[in-house]
Amino acid sequence: MINSETFIVKRDGKKEAFSLDKIKNAISKAFLSVGSFATQDVITNILSRVSISDGTSVEDIQNQVEGALMAEHYYAVAKSFMLYRQKHLEDREVRDKLRFLLDYCDASNPATGSKYDANANVENKNVATLIGELPKPNFIRLNRRLLTDRLKDMYGKEVSDRYLELLNNHFIYKNDETSLANYCASITMYPWLIGGTMSVGGNSTAPTNLKSFCGGFINMVFIVSSMLSGACATPEFLMYMNYFVGKEYGEDYYLHPEKVVDLSSRQQTIDKVITDCFEQVVYSINQPTGARNFQAVFWNVAYYDKYYFNSLF
């Protein structure tokens, strides 16, 4: 039953007093768009199939109107009504994107400029960070659809609808809805040591010495991290780096770190070579990258010292 106290929910979540005239006008325009005219009786018959109560969404009302037109066999009118909705949807999305572009340019930093799930780890606002923001609404819709379909299959529509209600009203928070990539991962480096980056889409071969190990490792981490939205852990890094240092300077290299091993005018020691290699890896990985919307790679390594092992054994 429709009365003066009936409120509908608009697309932005705001409530508005229901207006029957708006639906009548929309139906009339749909008929006129196909060269026909909707009499009052025709409109009444269509509206008799539409159920509106307090809190009904605009989308639900329009879906019901489409269904009613089909049920009354006004197929051409229903098609025109659908196309009209789709055009307005596209116009709204373009308008919202243009407004977001202007607001983002005026924002003081990327966090305040972000409309969805601001990334606190991005310091600079530029084209790369802007490009990363644009698809977020689409990713959110896609991720929510994937999850609600799964919930519906497992627990029924009521649970799925309740999940969306709690999400939209901020009672719960779903982490990382704005990306299709996996979040964090801990990887083994062994396949890369054997075959290079070919297995993950790269073109570099397996490392053969300390320098190629460091350079190839950086490439490998960037490739893997471009497929993640969170951290990339390589627990074996120091263990394998130790192998290549030993291959280059002998397995007992740690016994004489001050030994000069560089024949150039710099006369570098083993300790300096290892330090330089480690700095190369750390400084290279901690650079912003376009594949992560100008966010640096989150990189984790693990190390165990003598005192730690003594405490265990």
Short mmCIF file of C-alpha atoms in Angstrom, two decimals:
data_model
loop_
_atom_site.label_atom_id
_atom_site.label_comp_id
_atom_site.label_asym_id
_atom_site.label_seq_id
_atom_site.Cartn_x
_atom_site.Cartn_y
_atom_site.Cartn_z
CA MET A 1 0.00 0.00 0.00
CA ILE A 2 1.45 3.34 -1.09
CA ASN A 3 0.80 6.35 1.14
CA SER A 4 2.26 9.77 1.79
CA GLU A 5 4.68 8.28 4.35
CA THR A 6 6.32 5.91 1.85
CA PHE A 7 10.00 6.63 1.26
CA ILE A 8 12.21 5.05 -1.36
CA VAL A 9 16.00 4.68 -1.29
CA LYS A 10 17.92 6.47 -4.04
CA ARG A 11 21.15 5.20 -5.61
CA ASP A 12 23.30 7.30 -3.28
CA GLY A 13 21.60 5.75 -0.26
CA LYS A 14 19.51 8.81 0.59
CA LYS A 15 15.76 8.50 1.21
CA GLU A 16 13.17 10.42 -0.75
CA ALA A 17 9.38 10.62 -0.56
CA PHE A 18 7.87 8.30 -3.14
CA SER A 19 6.28 9.99 -6.18
CA LEU A 20 3.83 7.96 -8.26
CA ASP A 21 3.90 10.61 -10.98
CA LYS A 22 7.58 9.90 -11.67
CA ILE A 23 6.85 6.26 -12.49
CA LYS A 24 3.84 7.22 -14.63
CA ASN A 25 5.93 9.73 -16.58
CA ALA A 26 8.70 7.18 -17.14
CA ILE A 27 6.22 4.61 -18.46
CA SER A 28 4.55 7.20 -20.71
CA LYS A 29 7.92 8.25 -22.17
CA ALA A 30 8.82 4.62 -22.83
CA PHE A 31 5.62 4.15 -24.85
CA LEU A 32 6.16 7.42 -26.75
CA SER A 33 9.74 6.36 -27.61
CA VAL A 34 8.35 3.45 -29.68
CA GLY A 35 5.61 5.56 -31.32
CA SER A 36 2.82 4.44 -29.00
CA PHE A 37 0.66 6.04 -26.33
CA ALA A 38 -0.10 4.72 -22.85
CA THR A 39 -3.65 5.34 -21.69
CA GLN A 40 -4.47 5.68 -18.02
CA ASP A 41 -5.89 2.13 -18.00
CA VAL A 42 -2.68 0.75 -19.51
CA ILE A 43 -0.55 2.52 -16.91
CA THR A 44 -2.87 1.30 -14.13
CA ASN A 45 -2.54 -2.31 -15.31
CA ILE A 46 1.24 -2.03 -15.38
CA LEU A 47 1.44 -0.42 -11.93
CA SER A 48 -0.82 -3.12 -10.47
CA ARG A 49 2.12 -5.47 -10.90
CA VAL A 50 4.51 -3.17 -9.04
CA SER A 51 4.84 -3.51 -5.28
CA ILE A 52 6.37 -0.59 -3.39
CA SER A 53 6.86 -0.34 0.35
CA ASP A 54 8.84 1.91 2.64
CA GLY A 55 12.54 1.44 1.92
CA THR A 56 12.18 0.03 -1.61
CA SER A 57 15.15 1.03 -3.75
CA VAL A 58 14.91 2.92 -7.05
CA GLU A 59 16.66 0.00 -8.77
CA ASP A 60 14.07 -2.45 -7.47
CA ILE A 61 11.19 -0.25 -8.65
CA GLN A 62 12.67 0.01 -12.14
CA ASN A 63 13.25 -3.74 -12.24
CA GLN A 64 9.61 -4.30 -11.34
CA VAL A 65 8.45 -1.89 -14.05
CA GLU A 66 10.49 -3.81 -16.63
CA GLY A 67 8.96 -7.07 -15.44
CA ALA A 68 5.47 -5.59 -15.54
CA LEU A 69 5.92 -4.35 -19.12
CA MET A 70 7.07 -7.81 -20.16
CA ALA A 71 4.17 -9.49 -18.34
CA GLU A 72 1.70 -7.21 -20.14
CA HIS A 73 3.40 -8.14 -23.47
CA TYR A 74 4.73 -4.64 -24.18
CA TYR A 75 8.07 -6.06 -25.30
CA ALA A 76 9.21 -3.16 -27.46
CA VAL A 77 8.37 -0.70 -24.69
CA ALA A 78 10.24 -2.84 -22.14
CA LYS A 79 13.30 -2.90 -24.40
CA SER A 80 13.17 0.88 -24.80
CA PHE A 81 12.83 1.27 -21.02
CA MET A 82 15.89 -0.95 -20.47
CA LEU A 83 17.97 0.96 -23.02
CA TYR A 84 16.91 4.24 -21.40
CA ARG A 85 18.07 2.94 -18.00
CA GLN A 86 21.37 1.73 -19.43
CA LYS A 87 22.09 5.08 -21.10
CA HIS A 88 21.37 6.95 -17.89
CA LEU A 89 23.56 4.52 -15.97
CA GLU A 90 26.44 5.16 -18.36
CA ASP A 91 25.86 8.92 -18.20
CA ARG A 92 25.93 8.81 -14.39
CA GLU A 93 29.14 6.77 -14.36
CA VAL A 94 30.88 9.16 -16.77
CA ARG A 95 29.67 12.16 -14.77
CA ASP A 96 30.88 10.61 -11.52
CA LYS A 97 34.27 9.77 -13.08
CA LEU A 98 34.71 13.33 -14.36
CA ARG A 99 33.79 14.75 -10.96
CA PHE A 100 36.25 12.35 -9.30
CA LEU A 101 39.04 13.38 -11.70
CA LEU A 102 38.59 17.04 -10.81
CA ASP A 103 38.34 16.36 -7.08
CA TYR A 104 41.43 14.13 -7.17
CA CYS A 105 43.49 16.81 -8.91
CA ASP A 106 42.46 19.31 -6.23
CA ALA A 107 43.11 16.94 -3.31
CA SER A 108 46.08 17.69 -1.06
CA ASN A 109 47.38 14.10 -1.17
CA PRO A 110 46.45 10.66 -2.60
CA ALA A 111 44.77 9.50 0.62
CA THR A 112 42.30 12.41 0.78
CA GLY A 113 41.82 12.21 -2.98
CA SER A 114 40.84 8.55 -2.88
CA LYS A 115 37.13 7.85 -2.70
CA TYR A 116 37.44 4.12 -2.01
CA ASP A 117 39.87 2.39 0.32
CA ALA A 118 42.66 4.99 0.39
CA ASN A 119 46.16 3.54 0.30
CA ALA A 120 48.17 5.02 3.16
CA ASN A 121 51.42 3.63 1.70
CA VAL A 122 51.36 5.93 -1.32
CA GLU A 123 53.08 9.26 -0.71
CA ASN A 124 52.83 11.04 -4.07
CA LYS A 125 49.75 11.98 -6.06
CA ASN A 126 50.30 11.55 -9.80
CA VAL A 127 48.87 9.98 -12.95
CA ALA A 128 49.87 6.47 -11.83
CA THR A 129 47.98 6.78 -8.52
CA LEU A 130 44.99 8.31 -10.32
CA ILE A 131 44.82 5.43 -12.81
CA GLY A 132 44.81 3.02 -9.88
CA GLU A 133 41.80 4.78 -8.35
CA LEU A 134 39.54 4.83 -11.42
CA PRO A 135 38.60 1.10 -11.61
CA LYS A 136 38.04 0.68 -7.85
CA PRO A 137 34.20 1.04 -7.93
CA ASN A 138 33.99 -1.64 -10.65
CA PHE A 139 36.26 -3.99 -8.68
CA ILE A 140 34.12 -3.49 -5.58
CA ARG A 141 30.94 -4.42 -7.46
CA LEU A 142 32.60 -7.46 -9.02
CA ASN A 143 34.09 -8.70 -5.74
CA ARG A 144 30.78 -8.24 -3.92
CA ARG A 145 28.94 -10.12 -6.63
CA LEU A 146 31.41 -13.01 -6.47
CA LEU A 147 31.10 -13.21 -2.68
CA THR A 148 27.31 -12.77 -2.46
CA ASP A 149 26.77 -15.45 -5.13
CA ARG A 150 28.94 -17.80 -3.07
CA LEU A 151 27.05 -16.93 0.12
CA LYS A 152 23.74 -17.45 -1.66
CA ASP A 153 24.79 -20.90 -2.87
CA MET A 154 26.08 -21.93 0.56
CA TYR A 155 23.61 -20.31 2.99
CA GLY A 156 20.71 -18.85 0.98
CA LYS A 157 19.59 -15.44 -0.27
CA GLU A 158 18.65 -14.13 3.17
CA VAL A 159 22.23 -14.44 4.47
CA SER A 160 23.60 -12.95 1.25
CA ASP A 161 21.26 -9.93 1.49
CA ARG A 162 22.08 -9.51 5.18
CA TYR A 163 25.80 -9.47 4.38
CA LEU A 164 25.31 -6.64 1.86
CA GLU A 165 23.15 -4.73 4.32
CA LEU A 166 25.81 -4.92 7.06
CA LEU A 167 28.52 -4.01 4.57
CA ASN A 168 26.66 -0.99 3.17
CA ASN A 169 25.83 0.28 6.66
CA HIS A 170 29.45 -0.11 7.85
CA PHE A 171 28.79 -2.72 10.51
CA ILE A 172 31.42 -4.91 8.87
CA TYR A 173 34.42 -4.17 6.64
CA LYS A 174 35.63 -6.36 3.78
CA ASN A 175 39.37 -5.95 3.30
CA ASP A 176 40.77 -5.30 -0.17
CA GLU A 177 37.56 -5.14 -2.18
CA THR A 178 39.16 -2.66 -4.55
CA SER A 179 41.51 -5.17 -6.17
CA LEU A 180 41.16 -8.45 -8.03
CA ALA A 181 44.69 -9.51 -7.11
CA ASN A 182 45.57 -11.81 -4.22
CA TYR A 183 46.61 -10.00 -1.06
CA CYS A 184 49.91 -11.31 0.39
CA ALA A 185 52.02 -14.31 -0.57
CA SER A 186 55.12 -16.11 0.61
CA ILE A 187 56.96 -17.69 -2.31
CA THR A 188 59.75 -20.17 -2.83
CA MET A 189 62.66 -18.94 -4.94
CA TYR A 190 63.73 -22.42 -6.06
CA PRO A 191 61.90 -22.46 -9.45
CA TRP A 192 63.53 -19.12 -10.29
CA LEU A 193 66.99 -20.43 -9.38
CA ILE A 194 66.46 -23.34 -11.80
CA GLY A 195 64.66 -21.70 -14.70
CA GLY A 196 64.73 -17.93 -14.27
CA THR A 197 61.57 -15.84 -14.51
CA MET A 198 60.11 -17.72 -17.51
CA SER A 199 57.54 -19.55 -15.34
CA VAL A 200 56.06 -16.27 -14.07
CA GLY A 201 55.97 -14.49 -17.43
CA GLY A 202 59.46 -12.96 -17.46
CA ASN A 203 62.31 -13.44 -19.90
CA SER A 204 65.42 -13.60 -17.72
CA THR A 205 67.40 -16.81 -17.31
CA ALA A 206 68.55 -18.49 -14.12
CA PRO A 207 71.24 -16.61 -12.13
CA THR A 208 74.82 -17.84 -12.50
CA ASN A 209 76.76 -15.46 -10.25
CA LEU A 210 76.25 -12.96 -7.45
CA LYS A 211 75.46 -10.00 -9.72
CA SER A 212 72.96 -11.88 -11.87
CA PHE A 213 71.42 -13.26 -8.67
CA CYS A 214 70.78 -9.77 -7.30
CA GLY A 215 69.52 -8.32 -10.59
CA GLY A 216 67.38 -11.32 -11.45
CA PHE A 217 65.96 -11.45 -7.94
CA ILE A 218 64.78 -7.83 -8.20
CA ASN A 219 63.06 -8.63 -11.51
CA MET A 220 61.43 -11.73 -10.04
CA VAL A 221 60.07 -9.87 -6.99
CA PHE A 222 58.64 -7.09 -9.16
CA ILE A 223 56.94 -9.60 -11.46
CA VAL A 224 55.35 -11.50 -8.57
CA SER A 225 54.41 -8.33 -6.68
CA SER A 226 52.63 -6.92 -9.72
CA MET A 227 50.14 -9.79 -9.27
CA LEU A 228 49.63 -9.04 -5.56
CA SER A 229 48.04 -6.15 -3.71
CA GLY A 230 49.93 -6.87 -0.48
CA ALA A 231 53.32 -8.14 0.59
CA CYS A 232 55.65 -10.57 -1.14
CA ALA A 233 57.74 -12.67 1.23
CA THR A 234 60.95 -14.43 0.11
CA PRO A 235 62.17 -16.18 3.28
CA GLU A 236 64.98 -17.95 1.40
CA PHE A 237 66.65 -14.80 0.04
CA LEU A 238 69.60 -14.56 2.45
CA MET A 239 70.20 -18.31 2.31
CA TYR A 240 70.51 -18.28 -1.49
CA MET A 241 72.48 -15.04 -1.48
CA ASN A 242 74.92 -16.76 0.86
CA TYR A 243 75.23 -19.58 -1.68
CA PHE A 244 76.21 -17.19 -4.49
CA VAL A 245 78.62 -15.23 -2.27
CA GLY A 246 80.29 -18.54 -1.37
CA LYS A 247 80.36 -19.55 -5.04
CA GLU A 248 82.13 -16.29 -5.86
CA TYR A 249 84.56 -15.94 -2.94
CA GLY A 250 84.74 -19.38 -1.34
CA GLU A 251 82.58 -21.03 1.27
CA ASP A 252 84.72 -19.61 4.09
CA TYR A 253 84.35 -16.01 2.87
CA TYR A 254 82.96 -14.92 6.23
CA LEU A 255 86.28 -15.75 7.91
CA HIS A 256 88.11 -12.99 6.03
CA PRO A 257 85.61 -10.19 5.26
CA GLU A 258 88.40 -7.60 4.88
CA LYS A 259 90.06 -9.47 2.01
CA VAL A 260 90.32 -7.30 -1.11
CA VAL A 261 88.59 -9.05 -4.00
CA ASP A 262 88.15 -6.18 -6.48
CA LEU A 263 91.00 -5.60 -8.93
CA SER A 264 89.72 -2.18 -9.96
CA SER A 265 90.98 1.07 -8.46
CA ARG A 266 88.27 0.88 -5.81
CA GLN A 267 89.91 -2.18 -4.18
CA GLN A 268 86.70 -3.43 -2.56
CA THR A 269 86.67 -6.00 0.23
CA ILE A 270 84.32 -8.97 0.47
CA ASP A 271 82.38 -7.13 3.15
CA LYS A 272 81.93 -4.09 0.85
CA VAL A 273 80.86 -6.26 -2.10
CA ILE A 274 78.19 -7.99 0.00
CA THR A 275 77.02 -4.64 1.41
CA ASP A 276 76.77 -3.14 -2.09
CA CYS A 277 74.79 -6.13 -3.37
CA PHE A 278 72.38 -5.99 -0.47
CA GLU A 279 71.93 -2.23 -0.92
CA GLN A 280 71.23 -2.77 -4.62
CA VAL A 281 68.41 -5.18 -3.78
CA VAL A 282 66.90 -3.10 -0.96
CA TYR A 283 67.07 0.25 -2.75
CA SER A 284 65.77 -1.18 -6.04
CA ILE A 285 62.80 -2.97 -4.48
CA ASN A 286 61.84 0.04 -2.36
CA GLN A 287 61.03 2.14 -5.42
CA PRO A 288 57.43 3.04 -6.37
CA THR A 289 56.16 1.02 -9.30
CA GLY A 290 53.41 1.70 -11.83
CA ALA A 291 52.17 -1.88 -11.66
CA ARG A 292 51.18 -1.22 -8.03
CA ASN A 293 49.73 2.26 -8.56
CA PHE A 294 53.01 3.94 -7.54
CA GLN A 295 53.23 1.92 -4.35
CA ALA A 296 56.53 0.31 -3.41
CA VAL A 297 56.75 -3.47 -3.11
CA PHE A 298 56.13 -4.85 0.38
CA TRP A 299 59.06 -7.22 0.72
CA ASN A 300 59.73 -9.58 3.63
CA VAL A 301 62.85 -11.67 4.27
CA ALA A 302 63.77 -13.93 7.16
CA TYR A 303 67.08 -14.49 8.88
CA TYR A 304 68.23 -16.65 11.78
CA ASP A 305 71.44 -16.03 13.74
CA LYS A 306 73.59 -18.29 15.88
CA TYR A 307 72.01 -17.15 19.16
CA TYR A 308 68.52 -17.83 17.83
CA PHE A 309 69.46 -21.38 16.82
CA ASN A 310 71.20 -21.96 20.15
CA SER A 311 68.02 -20.98 21.96
CA LEU A 312 66.08 -23.54 19.90
CA PHE A 313 68.57 -26.39 20.11
#
